[in-house]
Every structure is written in C-alpha cells, then in structure tokens.
Amino acid sequence: MLFLLLACTGETLDPPDRVDADGDGWVASEDCDDDDDSIHPEAEERCNGLDEDCDDQIDEGVKTTIYQDADGDGYGDVNYAMGGCGDEPGWATNGDDCDDSDLTIRPGAPESCNEVDDDCDGVVDDNPADGMTSYADADGDGYGDPYVSTSGCAIPSGYTGDRQDCDDTDSAVYPGAEEICDDGRKNNCKADDDQIREICSLWGEQALSAAQYGAVAAFVGDVDGDGTPDLAQVAEGGLELLLDPLGAGEAVSISGSSTQVAGLGDVDGDGLDDFIEVLPEGAGLWTDGVQRLLESGTEAQVAAAAGDLDGDGTNDFLLAFPTSADERGLTWLYLGAVSGLTTADYSLTGQSAGDHAGSALAPTDLNADGIGDLLIAAPDAALNGTGSGAVFILHGPITASVDLADFDGALLGESGGDLAGTSVDARDGDGDGYGDLIVGAPGYDGGAGVAWVTYGPFSGMEGLAGRSTSMRSTGAGTGLGRAVALVDLDGDGKPDPLVSDQGTVWMAYAKLEFAVWTTDDADGFFSSTDPEAGLGATLSRGNLLGDGSDDLLIGGADGTWLIQGSGR
C-alpha cells in the first residue's frame, strides 16, 4: 500500500548511505560519525580521544609530551613521559620537577635553609625565605654597605649582618667610631654636625707654644700649579714660599727684605695664583715665579687683594700708603690683566689730613650686584669725634681715581678715640648675597676695645654702634680689635668672629645673634706660652685642605701659627 502511494506522488527516498544526518556536508557513507557535525573527513583533529578527521587515527599530530606528576604539584618528572593531551589526571605538561615525591619541591617554590634545592634551580639554599640578609663589608670594619647585599643561610666571607656603614671604602668610618679631628672625614656615621663640632671644634683654651712660620705669613693660593695651596712667609732670611706646607713640600727662598706678603689670586689671567710683597724700597708683584717691581710702590705699607673691582673677570689688587699726602692716606688700585701690572691704574685718596686711610683694606660684594666693592679703613678719621675712625665704602666697578670724600657709604666709630677701622674683614656671613663686615676699634672705652659685626647692605653714613653686634673686652686697656677676621673654623657654613687683643685671639662661635657679648662669653681663645710673642698682631684666613672649613694664620712678633679648621 505504501509503495503504491509514493509512486503516485512522484517522490523517492535516498538510500541510507546517502543520508547526511548531522548536516556537516558529508553523507553517511563518507562520514565516520554522521551524528556529530564536528566529525568528518575535513575536520581539524583535536586532542580529545576522538577521530575527528575520519582517518582511523585518534589524536594524531596534536598530542604533546606529558610527564608524570606523582606529587600533584603541577610539575612532572622528566624521567616518566608519554604522549597526551595535557589534561590527564596525575600528569603535567612540563618535566621540571627535581623531586616528584615532594609537592613542596618544585620550580618557584620558596627556598629554605634545609640543604635542599627547593626551587629546582640547581643551587641549594640560595636566597632562602628563612635566611638572613648580609651586607658587603669591603673595608673589613664590621659594618656593611646597605646598598650591596645578599641573602643566605650563613654570612659569607666579606659580608656582615650590619648595614650601617656610611663609607665602606674606609675602615676608620663606621657607626660609633671615635671621631678623629682634622682628618677631613666624618668618622662616626651616626654623629650629627652639632656632635662633630662639639668634639672637634676649637673650643676652650688653645695654648700655642711655638711659632710655625716667620713673623709674617699669608695664604697665597696655588702659585706653582701643582694643585695644592701654598703659603708665603717673611722670615729672618727674607721672603720664602712654603710649597705644599701640609705635605712633603719645601721652603723656597725668593727675596731678602720683605716686610709684608699678601696672596692676590690670579691677577694676570694665566690660571695660576699670584702674590705681592712689600719691600722697604717699594713693592714686588710675583707672577709665574717672576718679580715685577711696582713703579708706584715706594714706601708702601699695606698690600691686599681687591677682588674684581672693574668686572673684567680677573682679580685686582691694592697698595696703600696710610702716611702719605699729609697722612690722609693714599691707596693705589692696580687692575689685573688690563694694564702692565706695574703701574697703578687709579688712586684712592683719604678724605682729610691725618685720617691714615688705607690702614686696613678688604674686598667684598656689599650690594649683591656681582661686582666687587672695596672697604678702605681710616682709623684716625674724625667724622664722629677726633680719632673715632671710619670705614669707607666704594662700590665697583671702579673706573677712575676717587677721593674718599665721594664715598658710596661710610661706617663710623661711636666716639672720639675709638680708632674704628684699625682692622677690618668682610664676607657674606648670612648667605643673603650682601657682604658683611667686622671692624676692630681697639681705642673704644678708654682702650678696652671692641669689634663690631654689621650686616649689608649699606648706604650713606651710618654709625657702627647703631646696627652692629658688639664684641667687647672685660679687661681694661687690652685693645680688643687689634685684628679681626670672619672665619668658619667649625665648617658649618657660617663664618664666626675672631678678635685679638694684646696677646690673645678670642673665638665666638654662634654669637652673632646676640647684641652684645664679651670676652667672658667667648667659646675659646688662643694664647701664647710666651707673653712676649705678640700673638694676634694679624689674622688671616684661607683653606689648605679644601675640607669645607677655613684655616687661620695668627701672626705675632715672634712668628705665625697655623690653625687648621675642623670642618667636614
């Protein structure tokens, strides 16, 4: 019945082997699984235990090597391998396990101090999690470099468990080390600047028993170009250069009749420092080891560096004649590198007869314009009473001869007889760019003496007493202010006042904030075991070590003493 009906409708049925039941384009006779459209002769073989491409092979070309993972840590044993799909239980796709019986031993596992290679890197107990950090101790002082370390189960040779060394190249530098003063190092890594100064600054009495140099000495810079600063001294046999005075240098005799010597810096622009000597018959400028006699130097009494007063980039210098021109005083200015250096370029003449202008000289930048200015002291000037004294200010650039009556500023002694300006020194003491002054007035208070410290800028005519810190003597007639200097002996970056009287040099660390202090308030002093030594006739500062602190030369009748600063 059924056959007859189909015949009547014109329809026929495909044979069973021509049917595509899964619709993948392959009939049953060609498809090895006509119920799964992902299985047919052109299907991509996958690693799943099936013959997707109907080639009678299972997982051909897609299997990978797998390794037995007996301890289940995700890493297999390279000695037990087979082909697989990588998801078989108890197998891993890598053979990196160095102990497949212990799941705590595998690549990347934390290393422990157990004499086992926990992380399978071929090294036992390297960088263990329970180990100790050691620090390189290159200098063998027992303290390590915090920036060079290793980790292990023991401290290796050349290392230490301490990480507090601040200089692992120097065995004298470590926490708790005894501070060695004047060695240019901070020995105790833990000490702060105040502690260092307390230990090593020049506190208390310093008795100077013997002169180191001749009756006059000066810092003259590096005159021989060997990279080390030199000194010059006027000794019994004449002027000598002390080359590398703190090292293995030598004394070189260069002339026989000097009375004063001063370092000038580089005045001829050749890169070497130069100096000047005052002679009974004139003055001699030394450059490149050659003396040039200065034409206008006859009967000079004071020579000094002037800084760069004309703004040409080279140093200038001064020769002063305080008793010339009716004793009003005359100072010659020599401009470095521009002129022939033997003839003065300009004259700076005292204001009034008897002023003795030029008795003391100092350069600095008083108005913070980058060009040097000049201080010319006239201790017998009478602008505030007979012999009250004055320090005249001339601002650079100086381009013509000047009468000090045309000063740019003046600082006056308080009363007649003070002799303010007997000594003067200048530098920027408070870091504001303006030069500051210390002025000695040994005649103050009937000869007890005083030194005034006053801060720039300055303008017009001003009394020293009205704007200064005063340093006064508690002894009658001591003449405090005979010599003065602003010297950073303790290396804190703030120059402190030093003031001498008839035989003692007083130090005043951190006293500038007080309006008045006396010699009883001083932090210390230098004295001589010989009362006839005349200690403190001159004070001059320089730097021989390049260590951040000034050094000091104290002159006297019988010699000059070198005091090395204690900065770091």
Tab-separated table of C-alpha atoms in Angstrom, residues 4-416:
chain	number	residue	atom	x	y	z
A	4	LEU	CA	1.768	2.445	-4.380
A	5	LEU	CA	1.119	5.789	-2.657
A	6	LEU	CA	4.704	7.055	-3.176
A	7	ALA	CA	4.600	6.061	-6.743
A	8	CYS	CA	1.518	8.084	-7.220
A	9	THR	CA	3.074	11.264	-5.720
A	10	GLY	CA	6.349	11.071	-7.757
A	11	GLU	CA	8.682	11.137	-4.632
A	12	THR	CA	11.550	8.708	-3.859
A	13	LEU	CA	13.737	8.066	-0.726
A	14	ASP	CA	17.620	8.223	-0.714
A	15	PRO	CA	19.359	5.062	0.195
A	16	PRO	CA	20.564	5.068	3.801
A	17	ASP	CA	24.273	5.519	2.874
A	18	ARG	CA	23.459	8.777	1.056
A	19	VAL	CA	21.838	10.493	4.020
A	20	ASP	CA	23.724	13.480	5.821
A	21	ALA	CA	22.078	13.245	9.222
A	22	ASP	CA	24.313	15.747	11.046
A	23	GLY	CA	24.281	18.334	8.256
A	24	ASP	CA	28.065	18.688	8.091
A	25	GLY	CA	28.106	18.243	4.301
A	26	TRP	CA	29.243	14.661	4.378
A	27	VAL	CA	26.907	11.714	3.704
A	28	ALA	CA	26.857	8.731	5.972
A	29	SER	CA	28.944	6.594	3.617
A	30	GLU	CA	31.800	9.172	3.865
A	31	ASP	CA	31.271	10.432	7.411
A	32	CYS	CA	32.627	8.233	10.214
A	33	ASP	CA	30.121	9.742	12.645
A	34	ASP	CA	27.061	11.176	10.906
A	35	ASP	CA	25.553	12.149	14.241
A	36	ASP	CA	28.301	14.759	15.086
A	37	ASP	CA	28.847	17.659	12.738
A	38	SER	CA	32.368	18.250	14.185
A	39	ILE	CA	33.487	14.860	12.850
A	40	HIS	CA	34.030	14.476	9.113
A	41	PRO	CA	36.954	13.897	6.730
A	42	GLU	CA	37.953	17.589	6.642
A	43	ALA	CA	37.546	18.296	10.348
A	44	GLU	CA	40.545	19.600	12.386
A	45	GLU	CA	41.949	16.928	14.658
A	46	ARG	CA	41.801	17.796	18.338
A	47	CYS	CA	43.385	16.095	21.295
A	48	ASN	CA	40.299	14.571	22.872
A	49	GLY	CA	40.407	10.800	22.227
A	50	LEU	CA	38.261	11.026	19.026
A	51	ASP	CA	38.991	10.571	15.306
A	52	GLU	CA	37.672	13.948	14.121
A	53	ASP	CA	39.051	13.683	10.551
A	54	CYS	CA	37.849	10.112	9.915
A	55	ASP	CA	41.339	8.787	9.045
A	56	ASP	CA	41.115	5.906	11.507
A	57	GLN	CA	43.715	7.597	13.772
A	58	ILE	CA	42.982	9.199	17.098
A	59	ASP	CA	44.627	12.492	18.151
A	60	GLU	CA	47.358	12.151	15.529
A	61	GLY	CA	49.649	15.212	15.346
A	62	VAL	CA	48.062	17.039	18.265
A	63	LYS	CA	49.330	15.130	21.245
A	64	THR	CA	52.086	16.670	23.395
A	65	THR	CA	54.569	15.153	25.753
A	66	ILE	CA	53.286	14.889	29.275
A	67	TYR	CA	55.154	13.934	32.420
A	68	GLN	CA	54.087	12.004	35.425
A	69	ASP	CA	53.192	14.332	38.338
A	70	ALA	CA	53.150	11.920	41.243
A	71	ASP	CA	53.089	14.585	43.974
A	72	GLY	CA	50.414	16.717	42.299
A	73	ASP	CA	52.389	19.976	42.456
A	74	GLY	CA	51.833	20.804	38.773
A	75	TYR	CA	55.375	19.849	37.750
A	76	GLY	CA	56.268	16.464	36.260
A	77	ASP	CA	59.156	14.021	36.378
A	78	VAL	CA	61.229	14.209	33.195
A	79	ASN	CA	62.072	10.528	33.527
A	80	TYR	CA	58.429	9.416	33.098
A	81	ALA	CA	56.863	10.786	29.937
A	82	MET	CA	54.282	9.844	27.309
A	83	GLY	CA	52.086	11.483	24.702
A	84	GLY	CA	48.889	13.020	25.888
A	85	CYS	CA	46.565	15.942	25.726
A	86	GLY	CA	47.846	17.609	28.902
A	87	ASP	CA	44.729	17.281	30.988
A	88	GLU	CA	45.219	13.743	32.133
A	89	PRO	CA	44.984	13.412	35.929
A	90	GLY	CA	48.411	12.785	37.534
A	91	TRP	CA	50.297	14.181	34.558
A	92	ALA	CA	51.864	17.606	33.806
A	93	THR	CA	52.899	19.328	30.607
A	94	ASN	CA	56.416	20.022	31.925
A	95	GLY	CA	59.158	17.850	33.334
A	96	ASP	CA	60.766	20.461	35.571
A	97	ASP	CA	60.227	18.814	38.965
A	98	CYS	CA	63.502	17.820	40.614
A	99	ASP	CA	61.708	15.718	43.257
A	100	ASP	CA	58.321	14.321	42.160
A	101	SER	CA	57.747	12.732	45.531
A	102	ASP	CA	57.504	16.047	47.465
A	103	LEU	CA	54.997	18.702	46.434
A	104	THR	CA	56.966	21.398	48.369
A	105	ILE	CA	59.881	20.953	45.977
A	106	ARG	CA	59.210	22.451	42.579
A	107	PRO	CA	60.255	25.383	40.372
A	108	GLY	CA	59.375	28.695	42.035
A	109	ALA	CA	58.964	27.171	45.476
A	110	PRO	CA	60.332	29.316	48.339
A	111	GLU	CA	63.882	28.304	49.171
A	112	SER	CA	64.531	27.325	52.790
A	113	CYS	CA	67.668	26.720	54.802
A	114	ASN	CA	67.392	22.901	54.636
A	115	GLU	CA	70.267	21.853	52.362
A	116	VAL	CA	67.698	21.047	49.661
A	117	ASP	CA	67.213	22.655	46.250
A	118	ASP	CA	63.598	23.634	46.960
A	119	ASP	CA	63.117	25.711	43.799
A	120	CYS	CA	64.849	23.277	41.407
A	121	ASP	CA	67.285	25.910	40.094
A	122	GLY	CA	70.329	23.749	40.685
A	123	VAL	CA	71.510	25.758	43.701
A	124	VAL	CA	70.931	24.630	47.265
A	125	ASP	CA	69.667	27.194	49.831
A	126	ASP	CA	70.022	30.233	47.567
A	127	ASN	CA	68.102	33.354	48.731
A	128	PRO	CA	66.169	31.376	51.330
A	129	ALA	CA	62.923	32.807	52.677
A	130	ASP	CA	64.006	31.960	56.191
A	131	GLY	CA	67.620	33.026	55.645
A	132	MET	CA	69.468	36.204	56.613
A	133	THR	CA	70.494	39.252	54.601
A	134	SER	CA	74.210	40.062	54.639
A	135	TYR	CA	75.874	43.286	53.529
A	136	ALA	CA	79.196	43.770	51.811
A	137	ASP	CA	81.973	44.811	54.188
A	138	ALA	CA	84.672	45.827	51.737
A	139	ASP	CA	86.766	47.709	54.288
A	140	GLY	CA	86.577	44.994	56.956
A	141	ASP	CA	85.362	47.248	59.761
A	142	GLY	CA	82.422	45.001	60.670
A	143	TYR	CA	79.812	47.343	59.193
A	144	GLY	CA	78.264	46.747	55.787
A	145	ASP	CA	77.208	48.744	52.753
A	146	PRO	CA	73.381	48.984	52.826
A	147	TYR	CA	73.286	49.054	49.013
A	148	VAL	CA	75.277	45.843	48.390
A	149	SER	CA	73.643	42.754	49.905
A	150	THR	CA	72.987	39.044	49.522
A	151	SER	CA	70.699	36.529	51.251
A	152	GLY	CA	71.727	33.128	52.548
A	153	CYS	CA	71.722	30.675	55.414
A	154	ALA	CA	75.100	31.960	56.637
A	155	ILE	CA	77.101	35.178	56.341
A	156	PRO	CA	79.680	34.690	53.577
A	157	SER	CA	83.251	35.926	53.758
A	158	GLY	CA	83.494	39.654	53.095
A	159	TYR	CA	79.974	40.322	54.358
A	160	THR	CA	78.401	41.258	57.677
A	161	GLY	CA	74.925	41.320	59.185
A	162	ASP	CA	75.165	45.088	59.841
A	163	ARG	CA	74.064	47.597	57.184
A	164	GLN	CA	75.032	50.923	58.800
A	165	ASP	CA	78.375	51.791	57.184
A	166	CYS	CA	78.310	55.209	55.517
A	167	ASP	CA	81.643	54.655	53.743
A	168	ASP	CA	82.534	51.041	53.019
A	169	THR	CA	85.861	52.030	51.459
A	170	ASP	CA	87.327	53.411	54.692
A	171	SER	CA	87.822	51.228	57.768
A	172	ALA	CA	88.073	54.324	60.011
A	173	VAL	CA	84.490	55.323	59.187
A	174	TYR	CA	81.630	53.417	60.809
A	175	PRO	CA	78.879	53.914	63.418
A	176	GLY	CA	80.378	54.558	66.815
A	177	ALA	CA	83.891	55.177	65.521
A	178	GLU	CA	85.995	57.557	67.558
A	179	GLU	CA	85.993	60.915	65.830
A	180	ILE	CA	89.439	61.823	64.517
A	181	CYS	CA	89.627	65.572	64.241
A	182	ASP	CA	91.209	67.284	61.241
A	183	ASP	CA	91.296	64.142	59.081
A	184	GLY	CA	88.670	65.519	56.673
A	185	ARG	CA	86.219	62.691	57.454
A	186	LYS	CA	83.108	62.135	59.494
A	187	ASN	CA	84.305	59.008	61.283
A	188	ASN	CA	81.131	58.276	63.261
A	189	CYS	CA	78.317	57.673	60.776
A	190	LYS	CA	75.712	58.291	63.466
A	191	ALA	CA	77.037	61.624	64.719
A	192	ASP	CA	75.281	64.783	63.588
A	193	ASP	CA	77.004	68.059	62.734
A	194	ASP	CA	76.483	69.513	66.198
A	195	GLN	CA	78.104	66.485	67.808
A	196	ILE	CA	81.039	66.667	65.432
A	197	ARG	CA	81.586	70.328	66.212
A	198	GLU	CA	81.295	69.654	69.929
A	199	ILE	CA	84.083	67.086	69.672
A	200	CYS	CA	86.352	68.691	67.116
A	201	SER	CA	85.741	72.421	67.021
A	202	LEU	CA	88.376	74.636	68.512
A	203	TRP	CA	86.694	75.077	71.864
A	204	GLY	CA	88.328	76.211	75.057
A	205	GLU	CA	91.844	77.444	75.549
A	206	GLN	CA	94.438	76.630	72.932
A	207	ALA	CA	97.924	77.456	74.164
A	208	LEU	CA	100.311	77.932	71.247
A	209	SER	CA	103.815	77.122	72.380
A	210	ALA	CA	105.912	77.675	69.279
A	211	ALA	CA	105.626	79.626	66.076
A	212	GLN	CA	105.446	77.580	62.899
A	213	TYR	CA	106.434	80.261	60.444
A	214	GLY	CA	108.141	83.624	60.225
A	215	ALA	CA	106.872	86.823	61.789
A	216	VAL	CA	104.573	87.422	58.780
A	217	ALA	CA	102.835	84.731	56.761
A	218	ALA	CA	99.953	84.607	54.286
A	219	PHE	CA	97.850	82.184	52.284
A	220	VAL	CA	98.893	82.719	48.673
A	221	GLY	CA	96.882	80.037	46.852
A	222	ASP	CA	98.427	77.601	44.390
A	223	VAL	CA	101.318	79.573	42.954
A	224	ASP	CA	103.175	76.631	41.400
A	225	GLY	CA	100.177	74.975	39.750
A	226	ASP	CA	100.583	71.585	41.434
A	227	GLY	CA	97.026	71.563	42.760
A	228	THR	CA	97.953	72.158	46.416
A	229	PRO	CA	97.707	75.551	48.191
A	230	ASP	CA	100.884	77.252	49.322
A	231	LEU	CA	101.953	79.735	51.996
A	232	ALA	CA	104.457	82.571	51.958
A	233	GLN	CA	106.352	83.804	54.987
A	234	VAL	CA	108.600	86.678	55.856
A	235	ALA	CA	111.304	85.039	57.931
A	236	GLU	CA	114.632	86.241	59.212
A	237	GLY	CA	116.279	85.409	55.925
A	238	GLY	CA	113.656	87.150	53.805
A	239	LEU	CA	110.615	86.007	51.865
A	240	GLU	CA	110.076	82.272	51.432
A	241	LEU	CA	107.445	80.253	49.625
A	242	LEU	CA	106.206	77.239	51.569
A	243	LEU	CA	105.099	74.892	48.808
A	244	ASP	CA	102.513	72.325	49.944
A	245	PRO	CA	103.018	73.226	53.637
A	246	LEU	CA	100.910	70.301	54.912
A	247	GLY	CA	102.578	67.749	52.669
A	248	ALA	CA	106.104	66.985	51.585
A	249	GLY	CA	106.702	70.455	50.187
A	250	GLU	CA	109.745	72.652	50.572
A	251	ALA	CA	110.624	76.227	51.510
A	252	VAL	CA	111.943	78.233	48.586
A	253	SER	CA	113.761	81.476	49.377
A	254	ILE	CA	112.845	84.151	46.839
A	255	SER	CA	113.958	87.554	48.234
A	256	GLY	CA	115.608	89.053	51.248
A	257	SER	CA	113.964	92.197	52.588
A	258	SER	CA	110.154	91.837	52.634
A	259	THR	CA	108.044	93.338	55.396
A	260	GLN	CA	104.647	92.025	54.286
A	261	VAL	CA	103.229	89.476	51.844
A	262	ALA	CA	99.677	89.006	50.541
A	263	GLY	CA	98.011	86.492	48.250
A	264	LEU	CA	96.126	88.063	45.335
A	265	GLY	CA	94.553	85.225	43.411
A	266	ASP	CA	95.105	85.229	39.653
A	267	VAL	CA	95.799	88.813	38.515
A	268	ASP	CA	97.335	88.118	35.099
A	269	GLY	CA	94.753	85.635	33.832
A	270	ASP	CA	97.109	82.671	33.395
A	271	GLY	CA	95.266	80.352	35.790
A	272	LEU	CA	97.960	80.468	38.485
A	273	ASP	CA	97.698	82.357	41.762
A	274	ASP	CA	99.924	85.366	42.319
A	275	PHE	CA	101.164	87.276	45.377
A	276	ILE	CA	102.742	90.576	46.336
A	277	GLU	CA	105.476	91.510	48.789
A	278	VAL	CA	106.045	94.878	50.432
A	279	LEU	CA	109.676	95.958	50.447
A	280	PRO	CA	111.440	98.865	52.174
A	281	GLU	CA	112.133	100.335	48.752
A	282	GLY	CA	108.821	99.531	47.117
A	283	ALA	CA	106.691	96.512	46.302
A	284	GLY	CA	107.121	93.464	44.126
A	285	LEU	CA	104.393	91.551	42.313
A	286	TRP	CA	105.147	87.876	41.780
A	287	THR	CA	103.561	86.170	38.782
A	288	ASP	CA	104.833	82.920	37.223
A	289	GLY	CA	107.826	82.982	39.586
A	290	VAL	CA	108.959	86.380	38.307
A	291	GLN	CA	109.055	89.555	40.396
A	292	ARG	CA	107.805	92.807	38.858
A	293	LEU	CA	108.693	95.939	40.817
A	294	LEU	CA	105.729	98.277	41.045
A	295	GLU	CA	106.557	101.814	39.979
A	296	SER	CA	104.190	103.427	42.451
A	297	GLY	CA	105.095	101.104	45.318
A	298	THR	CA	107.703	103.180	47.122
A	299	GLU	CA	107.131	103.341	50.881
A	300	ALA	CA	104.021	101.165	50.675
A	301	GLN	CA	102.838	99.785	53.983
A	302	VAL	CA	99.807	97.624	53.182
A	303	ALA	CA	99.145	95.287	50.250
A	304	ALA	CA	95.897	93.463	49.694
A	305	ALA	CA	93.779	91.593	47.193
A	306	ALA	CA	90.898	93.637	45.823
A	307	GLY	CA	88.748	91.037	44.114
A	308	ASP	CA	87.385	92.027	40.709
A	309	LEU	CA	86.640	95.745	41.045
A	310	ASP	CA	86.252	96.506	37.337
A	311	GLY	CA	84.175	93.473	36.369
A	312	ASP	CA	86.588	92.134	33.730
A	313	GLY	CA	86.821	88.661	35.247
A	314	THR	CA	90.360	88.978	36.641
A	315	ASN	CA	91.483	89.897	40.132
A	316	ASP	CA	92.759	93.349	41.014
A	317	PHE	CA	95.000	94.403	43.895
A	318	LEU	CA	95.863	97.349	46.142
A	319	LEU	CA	98.852	99.067	47.675
A	320	ALA	CA	98.209	101.504	50.499
A	321	PHE	CA	100.294	104.356	51.922
A	322	PRO	CA	98.447	105.445	55.107
A	323	THR	CA	101.001	108.122	55.996
A	324	SER	CA	101.153	109.757	52.542
A	325	ALA	CA	99.530	113.022	51.392
A	326	ASP	CA	99.511	114.866	54.743
A	327	GLU	CA	98.811	111.485	56.365
A	328	ARG	CA	95.341	111.465	54.869
A	329	GLY	CA	96.370	108.210	53.212
A	330	LEU	CA	96.660	107.099	49.621
A	331	THR	CA	95.756	103.752	48.059
A	332	TRP	CA	96.760	102.666	44.575
A	333	LEU	CA	94.487	100.354	42.590
A	334	TYR	CA	96.069	98.005	40.046
A	335	LEU	CA	93.688	96.384	37.572
A	336	GLY	CA	94.659	92.828	36.768
A	337	ALA	CA	95.309	91.678	33.196
A	338	VAL	CA	94.323	95.064	31.697
A	339	SER	CA	97.381	97.204	32.423
A	340	GLY	CA	101.033	96.318	32.529
A	341	LEU	CA	100.528	95.441	36.198
A	342	THR	CA	103.500	97.543	37.333
A	343	THR	CA	101.819	100.954	37.175
A	344	ALA	CA	98.720	101.802	39.214
A	345	ASP	CA	95.550	102.494	37.277
A	346	TYR	CA	93.737	104.672	39.836
A	347	SER	CA	94.379	106.406	43.135
A	348	LEU	CA	92.016	106.405	46.127
A	349	THR	CA	92.819	109.395	48.350
A	350	GLY	CA	91.904	109.848	52.018
A	351	GLN	CA	89.232	112.371	52.924
A	352	SER	CA	91.098	114.533	55.421
A	353	ALA	CA	94.622	115.100	56.659
A	354	GLY	CA	95.571	112.689	59.417
A	355	ASP	CA	92.907	110.067	58.543
A	356	HIS	CA	95.512	107.394	57.657
A	357	ALA	CA	93.158	105.918	55.074
A	358	GLY	CA	94.300	102.537	53.811
A	359	SER	CA	95.494	101.283	57.198
A	360	ALA	CA	93.236	98.278	56.573
A	361	LEU	CA	91.660	97.069	53.322
A	362	ALA	CA	89.076	94.438	52.452
A	363	PRO	CA	87.176	93.443	49.285
A	364	THR	CA	83.650	92.033	49.162
A	365	ASP	CA	80.372	92.452	47.266
A	366	LEU	CA	78.399	94.781	49.502
A	367	ASN	CA	75.433	95.438	47.204
A	368	ALA	CA	74.979	91.940	45.726
A	369	ASP	CA	75.442	93.081	42.122
A	370	GLY	CA	78.116	90.502	41.299
A	371	ILE	CA	80.876	93.129	41.060
A	372	GLY	CA	83.430	93.589	43.815
A	373	ASP	CA	83.339	96.539	46.203
A	374	LEU	CA	86.080	97.948	48.371
A	375	LEU	CA	86.452	98.858	52.041
A	376	ILE	CA	89.148	101.387	52.932
A	377	ALA	CA	89.613	101.887	56.667
A	378	ALA	CA	90.745	105.235	58.107
A	379	PRO	CA	91.178	104.639	61.866
A	380	ASP	CA	92.026	108.294	62.615
A	381	ALA	CA	89.124	109.841	60.701
A	382	ALA	CA	87.239	112.401	62.769
A	383	LEU	CA	83.702	112.148	61.370
A	384	ASN	CA	82.294	111.252	64.803
A	385	GLY	CA	84.921	112.851	67.011
A	386	THR	CA	88.695	113.022	66.853
A	387	GLY	CA	90.092	109.578	66.095
A	388	SER	CA	86.658	107.973	66.043
A	389	GLY	CA	87.650	106.203	62.840
A	390	ALA	CA	85.682	105.178	59.772
A	391	VAL	CA	85.430	102.514	57.105
A	392	PHE	CA	84.709	103.982	53.665
A	393	ILE	CA	82.795	102.003	51.058
A	394	LEU	CA	83.418	102.265	47.316
A	395	HIS	CA	81.161	100.264	45.008
A	396	GLY	CA	82.609	98.675	41.892
A	397	PRO	CA	83.169	98.967	39.072
A	398	ILE	CA	85.890	101.484	39.843
A	399	THR	CA	86.811	103.246	36.608
A	400	ALA	CA	88.533	106.415	37.823
A	401	SER	CA	90.584	107.835	40.672
A	402	VAL	CA	88.458	108.665	43.731
A	403	ASP	CA	88.640	110.999	46.694
A	404	LEU	CA	87.118	109.269	49.712
A	405	ALA	CA	85.052	112.386	50.309
A	406	ASP	CA	82.947	110.946	47.460
A	407	PHE	CA	82.313	107.662	49.247
A	408	ASP	CA	79.338	105.415	48.475
A	409	GLY	CA	78.929	104.647	52.152
A	410	ALA	CA	80.747	105.028	55.450
A	411	LEU	CA	80.573	103.255	58.805
A	412	LEU	CA	81.734	105.414	61.707
A	413	GLY	CA	83.243	104.755	65.105
A	414	GLU	CA	80.994	105.541	68.053
A	415	SER	CA	83.098	108.262	69.671
A	416	GLY	CA	86.456	110.036	69.623
